[in-house]
Every structure is written in C-alpha cells, then in structure tokens.
PDB file of C-alpha atoms in Angstrom:
ATOM      1  CA  MET A  51     -38.100  15.550  -9.036  1.00  0.00           C
ATOM      2  CA  LEU A  52     -40.079  12.665  -7.772  1.00  0.00           C
ATOM      3  CA  ALA A  53     -42.980  14.063  -9.678  1.00  0.00           C
ATOM      4  CA  ALA A  54     -41.007  14.021 -12.624  1.00  0.00           C
ATOM      5  CA  ALA A  55     -39.759  10.712 -12.349  1.00  0.00           C
ATOM      6  CA  ALA A  56     -43.444   9.423 -12.110  1.00  0.00           C
ATOM      7  CA  THR A  57     -43.876  10.303 -15.489  1.00  0.00           C
ATOM      8  CA  ALA A  58     -40.512  10.056 -17.289  1.00  0.00           C
ATOM      9  CA  ASP A  59     -39.892   7.436 -20.141  1.00  0.00           C
ATOM     10  CA  ALA A  60     -36.714   6.275 -18.328  1.00  0.00           C
ATOM     11  CA  ILE A  61     -34.651   7.178 -15.593  1.00  0.00           C
ATOM     12  CA  VAL A  62     -30.606   7.728 -15.586  1.00  0.00           C
ATOM     13  CA  LEU A  63     -29.213   7.030 -12.296  1.00  0.00           C
ATOM     14  CA  HIS A  64     -25.621   8.471 -11.836  1.00  0.00           C
ATOM     15  CA  ARG A  65     -24.195   6.176  -9.193  1.00  0.00           C
ATOM     16  CA  PRO A  66     -26.198   7.560  -6.530  1.00  0.00           C
ATOM     17  CA  ALA A  67     -25.521   6.843  -2.665  1.00  0.00           C
ATOM     18  CA  ARG A  68     -28.547   5.038  -1.172  1.00  0.00           C
ATOM     19  CA  THR A  69     -30.574   7.673   0.828  1.00  0.00           C
ATOM     20  CA  HIS A  70     -34.227   8.054   1.590  1.00  0.00           C
ATOM     21  CA  PHE A  71     -34.570   9.926  -1.688  1.00  0.00           C
ATOM     22  CA  SER A  72     -33.019   7.638  -3.851  1.00  0.00           C
ATOM     23  CA  ASP A  73     -35.438   4.691  -2.339  1.00  0.00           C
ATOM     24  CA  ALA A  74     -38.420   6.742  -2.695  1.00  0.00           C
ATOM     25  CA  LEU A  75     -37.119   7.402  -6.538  1.00  0.00           C
ATOM     26  CA  MET A  76     -36.806   3.835  -7.162  1.00  0.00           C
ATOM     27  CA  ARG A  77     -40.433   3.501  -5.917  1.00  0.00           C
ATOM     28  CA  VAL A  78     -41.711   5.905  -8.049  1.00  0.00           C
ATOM     29  CA  ALA A  79     -39.840   4.417 -10.873  1.00  0.00           C
ATOM     30  CA  ALA A  80     -41.088   1.173 -10.614  1.00  0.00           C
ATOM     31  CA  GLY A  81     -41.931  -0.220 -14.118  1.00  0.00           C
ATOM     32  CA  ARG A  82     -39.893   2.441 -15.854  1.00  0.00           C
ATOM     33  CA  PRO A  83     -36.399   1.683 -17.614  1.00  0.00           C
ATOM     34  CA  LEU A  84     -33.448   2.304 -15.075  1.00  0.00           C
ATOM     35  CA  ILE A  85     -30.188   3.349 -16.585  1.00  0.00           C
ATOM     36  CA  TYR A  86     -27.270   2.816 -14.434  1.00  0.00           C
ATOM     37  CA  GLU A  87     -24.459   5.558 -15.437  1.00  0.00           C
ATOM     38  CA  THR A  88     -20.764   5.863 -14.241  1.00  0.00           C
ATOM     39  CA  ASP A  89     -17.254   6.728 -15.650  1.00  0.00           C
ATOM     40  CA  ASP A  90     -15.450   4.672 -12.941  1.00  0.00           C
ATOM     41  CA  LEU A  91     -15.224   1.038 -12.263  1.00  0.00           C
ATOM     42  CA  ILE A  92     -17.418   1.122  -8.820  1.00  0.00           C
ATOM     43  CA  PHE A  93     -19.693  -1.777  -9.445  1.00  0.00           C
ATOM     44  CA  ASP A  94     -18.059  -5.013  -9.223  1.00  0.00           C
ATOM     45  CA  PRO A  95     -18.214  -5.898  -5.546  1.00  0.00           C
ATOM     46  CA  ALA A  96     -15.141  -8.416  -6.303  1.00  0.00           C
ATOM     47  CA  LEU A  97     -13.107  -5.309  -6.367  1.00  0.00           C
ATOM     48  CA  ALA A  98     -14.619  -3.240  -3.742  1.00  0.00           C
ATOM     49  CA  ASP A  99     -11.560  -3.160  -1.596  1.00  0.00           C
ATOM     50  CA  ASP A 100      -9.136  -2.060  -4.798  1.00  0.00           C
ATOM     51  CA  VAL A 101     -11.593   1.258  -5.388  1.00  0.00           C
ATOM     52  CA  PRO A 102      -9.124   3.775  -4.799  1.00  0.00           C
ATOM     53  CA  LEU A 103     -11.529   5.684  -2.463  1.00  0.00           C
ATOM     54  CA  VAL A 104     -11.689   2.640  -0.476  1.00  0.00           C
ATOM     55  CA  ALA A 105      -8.036   1.694  -0.872  1.00  0.00           C
ATOM     56  CA  GLN A 106      -6.866   4.815   0.225  1.00  0.00           C
ATOM     57  CA  SER A 107      -9.321   5.179   3.494  1.00  0.00           C
ATOM     58  CA  GLN A 108      -9.308   3.965   6.888  1.00  0.00           C
ATOM     59  CA  GLY A 109     -11.701   3.031   9.486  1.00  0.00           C
ATOM     60  CA  MET A 110     -15.100   4.207   9.167  1.00  0.00           C
ATOM     61  CA  LEU A 111     -14.610   6.146   5.999  1.00  0.00           C
ATOM     62  CA  ARG A 112     -13.229   3.045   4.407  1.00  0.00           C
ATOM     63  CA  GLN A 113     -16.374   1.345   5.359  1.00  0.00           C
ATOM     64  CA  ARG A 114     -18.669   4.098   4.048  1.00  0.00           C
ATOM     65  CA  TRP A 115     -16.848   4.050   0.750  1.00  0.00           C
ATOM     66  CA  ARG A 116     -16.934   0.503   0.520  1.00  0.00           C
ATOM     67  CA  ASN A 117     -20.623   0.418   1.211  1.00  0.00           C
ATOM     68  CA  TYR A 118     -20.896   2.966  -1.569  1.00  0.00           C
ATOM     69  CA  VAL A 119     -19.366   0.701  -3.871  1.00  0.00           C
ATOM     70  CA  LEU A 120     -21.391  -2.375  -2.593  1.00  0.00           C
ATOM     71  CA  GLY A 121     -24.732  -0.076  -3.162  1.00  0.00           C
ATOM     72  CA  ASN A 122     -23.438   0.546  -6.598  1.00  0.00           C
ATOM     73  CA  ALA A 123     -23.578  -3.292  -7.356  1.00  0.00           C
ATOM     74  CA  ARG A 124     -26.766  -3.627  -5.659  1.00  0.00           C
ATOM     75  CA  LEU A 125     -28.144  -0.779  -7.855  1.00  0.00           C
ATOM     76  CA  LEU A 126     -26.778  -1.858 -11.219  1.00  0.00           C
ATOM     77  CA  ALA A 127     -28.403  -5.183 -10.375  1.00  0.00           C
ATOM     78  CA  ARG A 128     -31.737  -3.397 -10.344  1.00  0.00           C
ATOM     79  CA  CYS A 129     -31.131  -1.577 -13.716  1.00  0.00           C
ATOM     80  CA  ASP A 130     -32.148  -2.462 -17.057  1.00  0.00           C
ATOM     81  CA  ALA A 131     -29.058  -0.927 -18.939  1.00  0.00           C
ATOM     82  CA  ALA A 132     -25.907   1.083 -18.411  1.00  0.00           C
ATOM     83  CA  LEU A 133     -24.288   4.177 -19.975  1.00  0.00           C
ATOM     84  CA  THR A 134     -20.487   4.710 -19.369  1.00  0.00           C
ATOM     85  CA  SER A 135     -17.451   6.943 -20.803  1.00  0.00           C
ATOM     86  CA  THR A 136     -15.389   3.739 -22.369  1.00  0.00           C
ATOM     87  CA  THR A 137     -14.994   0.480 -24.012  1.00  0.00           C
ATOM     88  CA  PRO A 138     -13.580  -0.909 -21.203  1.00  0.00           C
ATOM     89  CA  LEU A 139     -16.294   0.033 -18.891  1.00  0.00           C
ATOM     90  CA  ALA A 140     -18.851  -0.897 -21.262  1.00  0.00           C
ATOM     91  CA  GLU A 141     -17.774  -4.508 -21.329  1.00  0.00           C
ATOM     92  CA  ARG A 142     -17.473  -4.783 -17.793  1.00  0.00           C
ATOM     93  CA  LEU A 143     -21.007  -3.678 -17.576  1.00  0.00           C
ATOM     94  CA  THR A 144     -22.088  -6.047 -20.405  1.00  0.00           C
ATOM     95  CA  SER A 145     -20.530  -8.841 -18.159  1.00  0.00           C
ATOM     96  CA  THR A 146     -23.198  -8.244 -15.785  1.00  0.00           C
ATOM     97  CA  GLY A 147     -25.919  -9.002 -18.287  1.00  0.00           C
ATOM     98  CA  ARG A 148     -27.009  -5.557 -19.108  1.00  0.00           C
ATOM     99  CA  ARG A 149     -26.977  -3.706 -22.444  1.00  0.00           C
ATOM    100  CA  ALA A 150     -24.564  -0.797 -22.169  1.00  0.00           C
ATOM    101  CA  TRP A 151     -23.670   2.224 -24.146  1.00  0.00           C
ATOM    102  CA  VAL A 152     -20.501   4.424 -24.182  1.00  0.00           C
ATOM    103  CA  HIS A 153     -20.860   7.822 -24.021  1.00  0.00           C
ATOM    104  CA  PRO A 154     -17.400   9.422 -24.040  1.00  0.00           C
ATOM    105  CA  ASN A 155     -16.389  12.039 -21.711  1.00  0.00           C
ATOM    106  CA  ALA A 156     -15.802  15.056 -23.554  1.00  0.00           C
ATOM    107  CA  VAL A 157     -14.908  18.810 -23.824  1.00  0.00           C
ATOM    108  CA  SER A 158     -17.612  20.736 -25.435  1.00  0.00           C
ATOM    109  CA  ASP A 159     -17.209  22.901 -28.570  1.00  0.00           C
ATOM    110  CA  GLU A 160     -18.248  25.996 -26.302  1.00  0.00           C
ATOM    111  CA  LEU A 161     -15.690  25.500 -23.881  1.00  0.00           C
ATOM    112  CA  LEU A 162     -12.813  24.864 -26.445  1.00  0.00           C
ATOM    113  CA  GLU A 163     -13.863  27.982 -28.100  1.00  0.00           C
ATOM    114  CA  LEU A 164     -13.736  29.982 -24.653  1.00  0.00           C
ATOM    115  CA  SER A 165     -10.428  28.363 -23.950  1.00  0.00           C
ATOM    116  CA  ASP A 166      -9.096  29.354 -27.449  1.00  0.00           C
ATOM    117  CA  ARG A 167     -10.251  32.817 -26.830  1.00  0.00           C
ATOM    118  CA  VAL A 168      -8.479  33.191 -23.068  1.00  0.00           C
ATOM    119  CA  ARG A 169      -5.281  31.457 -24.584  1.00  0.00           C
ATOM    120  CA  ALA A 170      -5.349  34.258 -27.441  1.00  0.00           C
ATOM    121  CA  ASN A 171      -5.602  36.992 -24.834  1.00  0.00           C
ATOM    122  CA  ARG A 172      -3.267  35.617 -21.989  1.00  0.00           C
ATOM    123  CA  ARG A 173      -0.275  37.727 -20.592  1.00  0.00           C
ATOM    124  CA  ARG A 174       3.088  36.225 -22.022  1.00  0.00           C
ATOM    125  CA  ASN A 175       5.067  36.792 -19.081  1.00  0.00           C
ATOM    126  CA  ARG A 176       3.329  34.890 -16.288  1.00  0.00           C
ATOM    127  CA  PRO A 177       3.502  31.358 -15.095  1.00  0.00           C
ATOM    128  CA  LEU A 178       1.503  28.708 -16.578  1.00  0.00           C
ATOM    129  CA  THR A 179      -1.719  28.155 -14.526  1.00  0.00           C
ATOM    130  CA  ILE A 180      -3.485  24.509 -14.705  1.00  0.00           C
ATOM    131  CA  GLY A 181      -6.583  24.020 -13.209  1.00  0.00           C
ATOM    132  CA  TYR A 182      -7.212  20.382 -12.317  1.00  0.00           C
ATOM    133  CA  PHE A 183     -10.749  19.021 -11.235  1.00  0.00           C
ATOM    134  CA  SER A 184     -10.778  15.542 -10.689  1.00  0.00           C
ATOM    135  CA  GLY A 185     -13.917  15.075  -8.252  1.00  0.00           C
ATOM    136  CA  THR A 186     -12.078  13.338  -5.794  1.00  0.00           C
ATOM    137  CA  ARG A 187      -9.029  12.475  -4.170  1.00  0.00           C
ATOM    138  CA  SER A 188      -8.979   9.130  -5.638  1.00  0.00           C
ATOM    139  CA  HIS A 189      -8.005  10.627  -8.904  1.00  0.00           C
ATOM    140  CA  ASP A 190      -4.579  12.653  -7.625  1.00  0.00           C
ATOM    141  CA  ALA A 191      -2.339   9.643  -8.834  1.00  0.00           C
ATOM    142  CA  ASP A 192      -4.085  10.344 -12.314  1.00  0.00           C
ATOM    143  CA  PHE A 193      -2.706  13.788 -12.148  1.00  0.00           C
ATOM    144  CA  GLY A 194       0.771  12.411 -10.956  1.00  0.00           C
ATOM    145  CA  LEU A 195       1.056  10.573 -14.239  1.00  0.00           C
ATOM    146  CA  ILE A 196       1.485  13.745 -16.006  1.00  0.00           C
ATOM    147  CA  ALA A 197       3.706  15.375 -13.533  1.00  0.00           C
ATOM    148  CA  PRO A 198       6.911  14.601 -15.430  1.00  0.00           C
ATOM    149  CA  VAL A 199       5.592  16.404 -18.547  1.00  0.00           C
ATOM    150  CA  LEU A 200       4.286  19.369 -16.553  1.00  0.00           C
ATOM    151  CA  ALA A 201       7.976  19.735 -14.842  1.00  0.00           C
ATOM    152  CA  ARG A 202       9.035  20.464 -18.441  1.00  0.00           C
ATOM    153  CA  LEU A 203       6.814  23.465 -19.063  1.00  0.00           C
TER     154      LEU A 203
END
C-alpha cells in the first residue's frame, strides 16, 4: 500500500488513528494532495468531549477516544481538502479553511435489487427481522430514535 501511495495522484484518508503505518503513509504521500474523509463530526477539538464515543467512555478508554478526536483534528490540519457525507459537515469542514465536497452515504442499486428479491421471497408468517450496523456503540441513541416506530411494526 505504501508503494501505491508513492505514485498516487491524491491520498484519501478515512479518519485514521495515528499509527506507525499512518505516519509512514504521510511521509510517502508528501507533496501529494491529502483529502480527509469523514461522516462524523470528529475533527473539532473544541467538541472533543461531546463526541459520543468520548462522552460515553470512562478512564483510559475515554482518553483513548479523546486522543483519537484530537488526532483527527491534527490530521485535518495537514490535509488540503475534505470529503464528507452531509452538507452540515461540509460547512464545518469549510470553516477550517479547506475545500469540502459532499458525497452522500447511499445504498447501492445492487443492494436495493437484492433487498427487493429477498422481500419478494420472504415467508409471511414469521417475525420481522431488522439488521442494524452502525459501526460503533455511539450510534445506539440513533437507533433509539426510531424505537417507537419499530414497536408499532
């Protein structure tokens, strides 16, 4: 991967934690445009303590997540531009002095087609099954927002 980065036209960094690899990548990427990519507000050091992963954690784990947010702020400062999933996030990124583009999170046509086939072939006399894959427990509250609707199903 480092060899590919050495010849890339640009490097897109999806909010990586600082590691020996990310440090090496940054050295190899020197002189190439760096694009910070995120779909969460985890790059504003003033809001570090309000990030759900930080706020919901304690002790050393809390410090680890706080350092992760602060590291994202430092990484963003080294980037030339940003890519994100929503207009409000793009506006926050632009306020840091970077150009920002919106690329919405979306479901692919292939997944929609597969879902339609599964729905057409499902058994009618069984309980509804829902898969929820948020990525981190910090999004548990998001799922809770739709709990009343789910209860009616």
